[in-house]
mmCIF file of C-alpha atoms and ligand atoms in Angstrom:
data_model
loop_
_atom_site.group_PDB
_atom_site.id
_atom_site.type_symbol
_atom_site.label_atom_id
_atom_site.label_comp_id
_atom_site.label_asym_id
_atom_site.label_seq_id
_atom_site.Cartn_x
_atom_site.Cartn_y
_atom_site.Cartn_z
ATOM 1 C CA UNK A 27 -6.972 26.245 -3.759
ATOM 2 C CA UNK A 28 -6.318 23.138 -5.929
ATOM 3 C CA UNK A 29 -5.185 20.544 -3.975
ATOM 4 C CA UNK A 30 -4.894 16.409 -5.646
ATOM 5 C CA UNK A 31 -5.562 13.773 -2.989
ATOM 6 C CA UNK A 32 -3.481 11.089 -3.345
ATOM 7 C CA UNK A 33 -3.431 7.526 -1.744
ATOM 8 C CA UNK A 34 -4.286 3.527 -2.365
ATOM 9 C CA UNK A 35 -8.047 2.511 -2.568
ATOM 10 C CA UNK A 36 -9.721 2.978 0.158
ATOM 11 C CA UNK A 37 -7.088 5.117 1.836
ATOM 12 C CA UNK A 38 -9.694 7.810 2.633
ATOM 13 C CA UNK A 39 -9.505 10.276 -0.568
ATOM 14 C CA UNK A 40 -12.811 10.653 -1.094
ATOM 15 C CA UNK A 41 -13.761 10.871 2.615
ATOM 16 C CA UNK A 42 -11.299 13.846 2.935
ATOM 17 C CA UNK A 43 -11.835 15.474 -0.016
ATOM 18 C CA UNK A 44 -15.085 15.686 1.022
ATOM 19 C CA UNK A 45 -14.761 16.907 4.406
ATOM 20 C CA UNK A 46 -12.322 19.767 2.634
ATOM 21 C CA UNK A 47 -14.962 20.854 0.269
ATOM 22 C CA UNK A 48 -17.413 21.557 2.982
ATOM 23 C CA UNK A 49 -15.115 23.601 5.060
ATOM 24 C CA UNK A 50 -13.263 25.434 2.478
ATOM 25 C CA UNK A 51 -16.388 25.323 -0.188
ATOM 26 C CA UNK A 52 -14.741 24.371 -3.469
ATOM 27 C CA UNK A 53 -16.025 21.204 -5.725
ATOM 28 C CA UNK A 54 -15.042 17.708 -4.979
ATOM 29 C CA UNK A 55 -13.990 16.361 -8.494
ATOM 30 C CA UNK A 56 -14.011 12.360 -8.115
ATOM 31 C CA UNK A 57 -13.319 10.573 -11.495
ATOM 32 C CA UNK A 58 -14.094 7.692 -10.259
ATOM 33 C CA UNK A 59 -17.928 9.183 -9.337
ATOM 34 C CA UNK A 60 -17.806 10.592 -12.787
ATOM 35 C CA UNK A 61 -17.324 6.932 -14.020
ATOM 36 C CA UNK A 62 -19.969 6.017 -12.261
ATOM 37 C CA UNK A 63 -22.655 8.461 -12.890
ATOM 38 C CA UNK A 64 -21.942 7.380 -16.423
ATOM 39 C CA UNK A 65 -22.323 3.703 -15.877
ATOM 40 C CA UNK A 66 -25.792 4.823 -13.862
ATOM 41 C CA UNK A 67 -26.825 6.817 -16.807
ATOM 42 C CA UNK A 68 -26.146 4.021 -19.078
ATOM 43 C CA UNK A 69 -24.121 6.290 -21.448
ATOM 44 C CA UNK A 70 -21.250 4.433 -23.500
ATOM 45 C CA UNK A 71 -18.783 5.771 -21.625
ATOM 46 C CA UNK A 72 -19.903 4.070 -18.810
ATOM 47 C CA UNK A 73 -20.297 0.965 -21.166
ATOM 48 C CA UNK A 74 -16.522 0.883 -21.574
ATOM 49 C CA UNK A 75 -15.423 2.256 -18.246
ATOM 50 C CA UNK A 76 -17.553 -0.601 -16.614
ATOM 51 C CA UNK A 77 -15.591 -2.975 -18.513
ATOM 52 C CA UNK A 78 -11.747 -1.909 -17.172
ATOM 53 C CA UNK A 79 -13.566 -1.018 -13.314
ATOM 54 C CA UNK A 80 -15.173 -4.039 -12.970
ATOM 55 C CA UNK A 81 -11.445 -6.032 -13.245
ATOM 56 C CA UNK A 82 -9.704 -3.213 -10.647
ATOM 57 C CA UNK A 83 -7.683 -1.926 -14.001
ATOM 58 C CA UNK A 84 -7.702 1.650 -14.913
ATOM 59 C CA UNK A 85 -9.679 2.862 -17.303
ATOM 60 C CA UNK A 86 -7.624 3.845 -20.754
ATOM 61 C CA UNK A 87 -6.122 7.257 -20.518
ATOM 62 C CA UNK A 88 -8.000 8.422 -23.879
ATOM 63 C CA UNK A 89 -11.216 8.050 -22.060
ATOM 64 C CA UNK A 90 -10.221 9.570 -18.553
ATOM 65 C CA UNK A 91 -8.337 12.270 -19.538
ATOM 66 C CA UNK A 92 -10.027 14.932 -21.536
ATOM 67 C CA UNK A 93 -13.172 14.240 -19.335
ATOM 68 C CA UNK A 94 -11.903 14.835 -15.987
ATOM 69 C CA UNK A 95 -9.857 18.195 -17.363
ATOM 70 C CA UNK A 96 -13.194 19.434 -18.714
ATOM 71 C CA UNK A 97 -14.526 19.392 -15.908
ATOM 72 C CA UNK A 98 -11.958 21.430 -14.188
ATOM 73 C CA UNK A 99 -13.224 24.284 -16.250
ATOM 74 C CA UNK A 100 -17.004 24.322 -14.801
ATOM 75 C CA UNK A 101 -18.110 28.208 -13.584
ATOM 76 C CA UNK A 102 -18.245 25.727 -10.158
ATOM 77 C CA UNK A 103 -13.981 25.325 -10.098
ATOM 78 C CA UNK A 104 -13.264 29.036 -10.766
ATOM 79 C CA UNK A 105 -11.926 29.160 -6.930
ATOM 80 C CA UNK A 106 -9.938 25.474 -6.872
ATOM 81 C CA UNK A 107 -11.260 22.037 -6.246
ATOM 82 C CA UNK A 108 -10.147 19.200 -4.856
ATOM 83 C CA UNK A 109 -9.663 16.222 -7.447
ATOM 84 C CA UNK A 110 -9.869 12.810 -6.218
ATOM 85 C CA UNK A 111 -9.350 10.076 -7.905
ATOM 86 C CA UNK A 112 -7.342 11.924 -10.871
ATOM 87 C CA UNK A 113 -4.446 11.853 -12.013
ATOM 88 C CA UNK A 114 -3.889 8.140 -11.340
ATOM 89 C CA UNK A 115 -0.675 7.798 -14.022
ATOM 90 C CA UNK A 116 2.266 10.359 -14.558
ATOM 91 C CA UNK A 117 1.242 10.326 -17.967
ATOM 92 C CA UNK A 118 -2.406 11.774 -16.763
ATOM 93 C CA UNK A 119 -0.338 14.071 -14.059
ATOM 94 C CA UNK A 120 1.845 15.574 -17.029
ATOM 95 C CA UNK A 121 -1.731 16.245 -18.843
ATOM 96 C CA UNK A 122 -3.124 17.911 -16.178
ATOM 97 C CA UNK A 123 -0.030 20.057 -15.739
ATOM 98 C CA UNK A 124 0.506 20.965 -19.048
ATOM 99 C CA UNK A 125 -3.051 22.033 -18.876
ATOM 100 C CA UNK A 126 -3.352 24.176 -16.085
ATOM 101 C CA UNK A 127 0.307 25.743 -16.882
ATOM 102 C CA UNK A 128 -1.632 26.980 -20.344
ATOM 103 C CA UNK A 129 -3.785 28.700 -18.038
ATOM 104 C CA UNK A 130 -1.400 30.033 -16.025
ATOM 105 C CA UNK A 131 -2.308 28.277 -13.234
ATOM 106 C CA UNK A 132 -0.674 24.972 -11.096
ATOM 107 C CA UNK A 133 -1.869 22.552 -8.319
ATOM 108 C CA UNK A 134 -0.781 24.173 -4.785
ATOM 109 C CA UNK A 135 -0.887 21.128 -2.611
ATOM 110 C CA UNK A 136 -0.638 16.834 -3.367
ATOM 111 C CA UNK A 137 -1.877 15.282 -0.441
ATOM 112 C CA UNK A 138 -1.093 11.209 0.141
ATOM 113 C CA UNK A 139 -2.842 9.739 2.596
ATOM 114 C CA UNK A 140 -0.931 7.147 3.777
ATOM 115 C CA UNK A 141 -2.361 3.629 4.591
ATOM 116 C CA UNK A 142 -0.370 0.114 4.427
ATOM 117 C CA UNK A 143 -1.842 -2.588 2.151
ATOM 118 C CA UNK A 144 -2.764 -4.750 5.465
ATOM 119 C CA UNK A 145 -5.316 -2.259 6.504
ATOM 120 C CA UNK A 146 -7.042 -1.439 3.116
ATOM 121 C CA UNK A 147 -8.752 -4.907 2.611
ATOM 122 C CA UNK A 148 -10.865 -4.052 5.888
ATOM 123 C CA UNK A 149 -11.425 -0.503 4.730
ATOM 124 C CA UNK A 150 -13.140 -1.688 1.152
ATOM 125 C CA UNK A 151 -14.989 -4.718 2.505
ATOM 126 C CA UNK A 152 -16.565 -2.160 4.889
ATOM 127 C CA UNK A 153 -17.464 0.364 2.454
ATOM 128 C CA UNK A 154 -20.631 0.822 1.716
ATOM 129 C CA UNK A 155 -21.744 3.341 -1.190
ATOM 130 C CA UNK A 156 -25.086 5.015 -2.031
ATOM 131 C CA UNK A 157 -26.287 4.147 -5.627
ATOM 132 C CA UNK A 158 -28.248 7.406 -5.023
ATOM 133 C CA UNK A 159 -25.744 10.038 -4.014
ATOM 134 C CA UNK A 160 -22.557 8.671 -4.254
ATOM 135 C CA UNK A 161 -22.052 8.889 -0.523
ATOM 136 C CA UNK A 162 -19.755 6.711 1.400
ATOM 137 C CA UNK A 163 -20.114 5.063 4.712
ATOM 138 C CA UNK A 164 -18.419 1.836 6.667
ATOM 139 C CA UNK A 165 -20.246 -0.570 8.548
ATOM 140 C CA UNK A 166 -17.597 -0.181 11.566
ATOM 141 C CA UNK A 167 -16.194 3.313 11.406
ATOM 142 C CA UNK A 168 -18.901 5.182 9.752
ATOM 143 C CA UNK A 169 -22.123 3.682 9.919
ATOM 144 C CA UNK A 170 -25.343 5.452 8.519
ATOM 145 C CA UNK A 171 -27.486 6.347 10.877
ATOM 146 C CA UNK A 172 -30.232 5.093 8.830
ATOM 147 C CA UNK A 173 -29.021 1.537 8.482
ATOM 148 C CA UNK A 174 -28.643 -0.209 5.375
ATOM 149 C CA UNK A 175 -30.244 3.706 3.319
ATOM 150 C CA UNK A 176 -28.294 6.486 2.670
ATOM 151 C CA UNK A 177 -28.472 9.413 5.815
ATOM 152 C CA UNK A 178 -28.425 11.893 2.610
ATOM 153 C CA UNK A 179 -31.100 11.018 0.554
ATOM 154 C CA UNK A 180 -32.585 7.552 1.749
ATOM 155 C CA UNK A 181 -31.500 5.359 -1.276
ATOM 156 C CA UNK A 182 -29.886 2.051 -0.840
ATOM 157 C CA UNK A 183 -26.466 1.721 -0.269
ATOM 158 C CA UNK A 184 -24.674 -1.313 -1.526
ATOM 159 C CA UNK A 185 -20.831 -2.605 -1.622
ATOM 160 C CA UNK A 186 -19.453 -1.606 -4.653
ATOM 161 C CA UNK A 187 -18.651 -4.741 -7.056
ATOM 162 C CA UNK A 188 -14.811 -3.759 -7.135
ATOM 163 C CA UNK A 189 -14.514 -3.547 -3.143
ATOM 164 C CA UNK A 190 -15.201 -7.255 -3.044
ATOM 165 C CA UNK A 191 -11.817 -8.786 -1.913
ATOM 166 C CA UNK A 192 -10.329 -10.280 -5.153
ATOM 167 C CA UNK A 193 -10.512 -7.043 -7.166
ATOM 168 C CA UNK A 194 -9.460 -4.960 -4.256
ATOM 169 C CA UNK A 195 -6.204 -7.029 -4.232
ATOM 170 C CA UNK A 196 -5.858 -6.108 -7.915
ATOM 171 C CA UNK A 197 -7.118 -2.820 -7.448
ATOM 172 C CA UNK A 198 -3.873 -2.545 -5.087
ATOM 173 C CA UNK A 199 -1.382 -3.636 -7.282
ATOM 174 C CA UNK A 200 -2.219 -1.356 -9.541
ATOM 175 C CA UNK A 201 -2.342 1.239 -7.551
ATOM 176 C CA UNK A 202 1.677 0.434 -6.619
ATOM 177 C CA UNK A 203 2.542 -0.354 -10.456
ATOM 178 C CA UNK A 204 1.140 3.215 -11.702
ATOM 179 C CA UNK A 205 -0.348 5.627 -8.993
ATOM 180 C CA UNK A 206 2.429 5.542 -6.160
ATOM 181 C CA UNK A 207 5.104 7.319 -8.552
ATOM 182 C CA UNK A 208 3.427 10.287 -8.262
ATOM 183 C CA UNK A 209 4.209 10.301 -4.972
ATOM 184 C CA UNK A 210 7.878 11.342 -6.071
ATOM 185 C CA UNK A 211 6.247 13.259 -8.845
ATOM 186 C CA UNK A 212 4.678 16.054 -6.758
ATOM 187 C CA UNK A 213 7.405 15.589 -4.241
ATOM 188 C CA UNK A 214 9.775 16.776 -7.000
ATOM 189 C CA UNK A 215 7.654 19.511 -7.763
ATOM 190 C CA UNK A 216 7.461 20.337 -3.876
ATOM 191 C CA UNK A 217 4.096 20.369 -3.077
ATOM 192 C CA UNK A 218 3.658 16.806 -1.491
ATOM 193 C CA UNK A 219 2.640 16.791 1.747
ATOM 194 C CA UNK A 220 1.803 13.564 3.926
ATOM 195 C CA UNK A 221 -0.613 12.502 6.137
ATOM 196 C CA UNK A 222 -1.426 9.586 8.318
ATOM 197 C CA UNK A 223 -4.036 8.055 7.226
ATOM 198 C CA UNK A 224 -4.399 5.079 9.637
ATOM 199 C CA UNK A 225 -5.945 7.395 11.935
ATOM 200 C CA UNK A 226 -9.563 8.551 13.220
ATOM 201 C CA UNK A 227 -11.057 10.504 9.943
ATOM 202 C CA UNK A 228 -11.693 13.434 12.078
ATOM 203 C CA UNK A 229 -7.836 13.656 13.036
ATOM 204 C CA UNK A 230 -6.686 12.842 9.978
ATOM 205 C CA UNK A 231 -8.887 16.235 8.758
ATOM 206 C CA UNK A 232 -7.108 18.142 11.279
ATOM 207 C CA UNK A 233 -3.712 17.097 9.853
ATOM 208 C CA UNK A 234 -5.031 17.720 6.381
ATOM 209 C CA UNK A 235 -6.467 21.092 7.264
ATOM 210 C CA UNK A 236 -3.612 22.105 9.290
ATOM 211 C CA UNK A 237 -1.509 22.037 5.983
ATOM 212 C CA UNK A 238 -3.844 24.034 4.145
ATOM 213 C CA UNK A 239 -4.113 26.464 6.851
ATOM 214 C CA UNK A 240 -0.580 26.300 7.770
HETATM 215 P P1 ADP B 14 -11.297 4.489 -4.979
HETATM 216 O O1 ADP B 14 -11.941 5.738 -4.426
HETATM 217 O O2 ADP B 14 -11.701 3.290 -4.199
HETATM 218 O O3 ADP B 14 -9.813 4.614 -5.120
HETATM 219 P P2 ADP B 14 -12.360 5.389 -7.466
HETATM 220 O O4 ADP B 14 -13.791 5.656 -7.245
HETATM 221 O O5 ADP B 14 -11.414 6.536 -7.445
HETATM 222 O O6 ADP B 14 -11.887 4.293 -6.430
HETATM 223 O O7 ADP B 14 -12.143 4.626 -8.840
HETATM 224 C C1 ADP B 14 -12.865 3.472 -9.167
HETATM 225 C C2 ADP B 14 -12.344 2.940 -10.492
HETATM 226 O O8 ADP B 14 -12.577 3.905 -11.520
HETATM 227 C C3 ADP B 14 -10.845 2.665 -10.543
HETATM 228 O O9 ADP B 14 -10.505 1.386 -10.024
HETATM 229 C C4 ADP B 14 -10.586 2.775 -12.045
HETATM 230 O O10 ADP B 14 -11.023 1.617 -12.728
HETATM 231 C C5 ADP B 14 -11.504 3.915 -12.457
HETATM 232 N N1 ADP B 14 -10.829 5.223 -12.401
HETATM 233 C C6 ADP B 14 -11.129 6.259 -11.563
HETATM 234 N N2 ADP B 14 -10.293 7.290 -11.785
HETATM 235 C C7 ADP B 14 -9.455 6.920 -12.782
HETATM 236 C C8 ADP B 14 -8.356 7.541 -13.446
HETATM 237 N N3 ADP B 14 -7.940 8.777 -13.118
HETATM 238 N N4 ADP B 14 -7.721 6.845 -14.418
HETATM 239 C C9 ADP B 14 -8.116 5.605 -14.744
HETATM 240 N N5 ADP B 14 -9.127 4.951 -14.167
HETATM 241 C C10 ADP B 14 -9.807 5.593 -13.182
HETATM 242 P P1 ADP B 15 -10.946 6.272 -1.150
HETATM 243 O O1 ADP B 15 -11.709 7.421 -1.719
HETATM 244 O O2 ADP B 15 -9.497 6.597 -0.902
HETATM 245 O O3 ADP B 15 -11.104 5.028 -1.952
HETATM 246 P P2 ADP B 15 -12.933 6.307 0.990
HETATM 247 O O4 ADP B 15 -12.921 7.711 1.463
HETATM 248 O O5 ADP B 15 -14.090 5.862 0.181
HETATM 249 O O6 ADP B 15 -11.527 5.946 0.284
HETATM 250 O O7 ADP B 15 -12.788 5.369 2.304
HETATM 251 C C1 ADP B 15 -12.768 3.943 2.187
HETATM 252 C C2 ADP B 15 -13.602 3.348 3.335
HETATM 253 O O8 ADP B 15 -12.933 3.557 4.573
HETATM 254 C C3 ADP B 15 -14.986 3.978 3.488
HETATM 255 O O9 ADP B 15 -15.873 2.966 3.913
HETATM 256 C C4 ADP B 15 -14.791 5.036 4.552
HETATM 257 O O10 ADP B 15 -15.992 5.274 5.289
HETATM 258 C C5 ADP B 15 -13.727 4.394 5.439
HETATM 259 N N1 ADP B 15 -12.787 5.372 6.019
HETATM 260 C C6 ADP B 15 -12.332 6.531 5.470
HETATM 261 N N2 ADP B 15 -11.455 7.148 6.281
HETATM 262 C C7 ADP B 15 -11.319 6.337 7.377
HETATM 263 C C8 ADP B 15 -10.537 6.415 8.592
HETATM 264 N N3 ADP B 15 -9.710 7.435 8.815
HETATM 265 N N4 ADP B 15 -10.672 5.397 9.478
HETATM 266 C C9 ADP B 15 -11.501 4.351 9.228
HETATM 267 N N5 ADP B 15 -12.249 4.226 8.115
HETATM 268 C C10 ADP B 15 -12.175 5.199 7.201
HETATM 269 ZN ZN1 ZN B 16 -27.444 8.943 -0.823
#
């Protein structure tokens, strides 16, 4: 099963990616925690990376690319994944495909999760992230039971520095300039499939696994 979520910031990728890797046990592959795990490790990837995520831009192809496909070929992915996050441009879609096509292998499913602008700016603002685990929670519709620490592993969580409301707005027009064409990308290919994303995370899992079981 390889499945690309696909959606605007804070639409609920990572949230449903990682409610279909528990049930259906294959990786969650988030570029955007790979990013960061590299900015934590102080490597000089994360150096540069910082530089582009810190102003909502994307981070250069030539430095996104090659990583994230790498990964793809971990023991650990052998089954499918779920990537999240990635790809972000056609240009990194038409990679990936040319990629996987030299394995003789393709994506069977590109899942948007569909949110309007007016209800993302809440979404970020409420996101809180763990700088231990990567987990993700919202102070309204997803507390942690453990207050302002991680129910995972009891670290800190913190709002990320590109959910504060300026680079979120950014963050969105970027996402409409070069992520939202893909939408008509996989459709083309015919493996888009839709879900509403505006609802309850738990029903918008039963749409998503509905698809995948349909
Ligand atoms: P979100 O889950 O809120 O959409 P991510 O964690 O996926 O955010 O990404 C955070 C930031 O990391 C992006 O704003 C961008 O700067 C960078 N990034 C992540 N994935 C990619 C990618 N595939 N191409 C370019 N930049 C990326
Ligand atoms: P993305 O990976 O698309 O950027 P996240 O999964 O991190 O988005 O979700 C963004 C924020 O919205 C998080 O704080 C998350 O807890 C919350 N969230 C996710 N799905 C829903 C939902 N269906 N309803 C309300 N809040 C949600
Ligand atoms: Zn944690």
């Amino acid at each position: 099963m390889k499945i690309v979520m696909l959606g605007a910031p804070g639409a609920g990728k990572g949230t449903q990616a990682k409610m279909i890797a528990a049930k259906y046990q294959v990786p969650h592959v988030s570029s955007g925690d790979i990013f960061r795990a590299n900015i934590k490790n102080g490597t000089e990837l994360g150096k540069k990376a910082k530089e582009y995520m810190d102003q909502g831009l994307l981070v250069p192809d030539e430095l996104t690319v090659d990583l994230v496909i790498d990964r793809l070929s971990w023991e650990d992915c052998k089954n499918g994944y779920i990537l999240d996050g990635f790809p972000r441009t056609i240009p990194q879609a038409k990679t990936l495909d040319a990629a996987l096509e030299k394995i003789g292998e393709h994506l069977d499913y590109a899942i948007d999760v569909d949110v309007p602008d007016e209800n993302i700016v809440t979404r970020m603002s409420g996101r809180r992230a763990c700088v231990g685990c990567g987990a993700t929670y919202h102070i309204v519709y997803n507390p942690s039971k453990k207050g302002e620490n991680c129910e995972v592993c009891g670290e800190q969580l913190i709002l990320r520095d590109d959910d504060k409301p300026e680079t979120v707005q950014k963050r969105l027009s970027v996402y409409h300039e070069q992520t939202q064409p893909l939408i008509d990308y996989y459709a083309g290919q015919g493996i888009l499939k839709s879900v509403d994303g505006t609802q309850d995370m738990n029903d918008v899992f039963a749409a998503i696994a509905a698809i995948l079981e349909a």
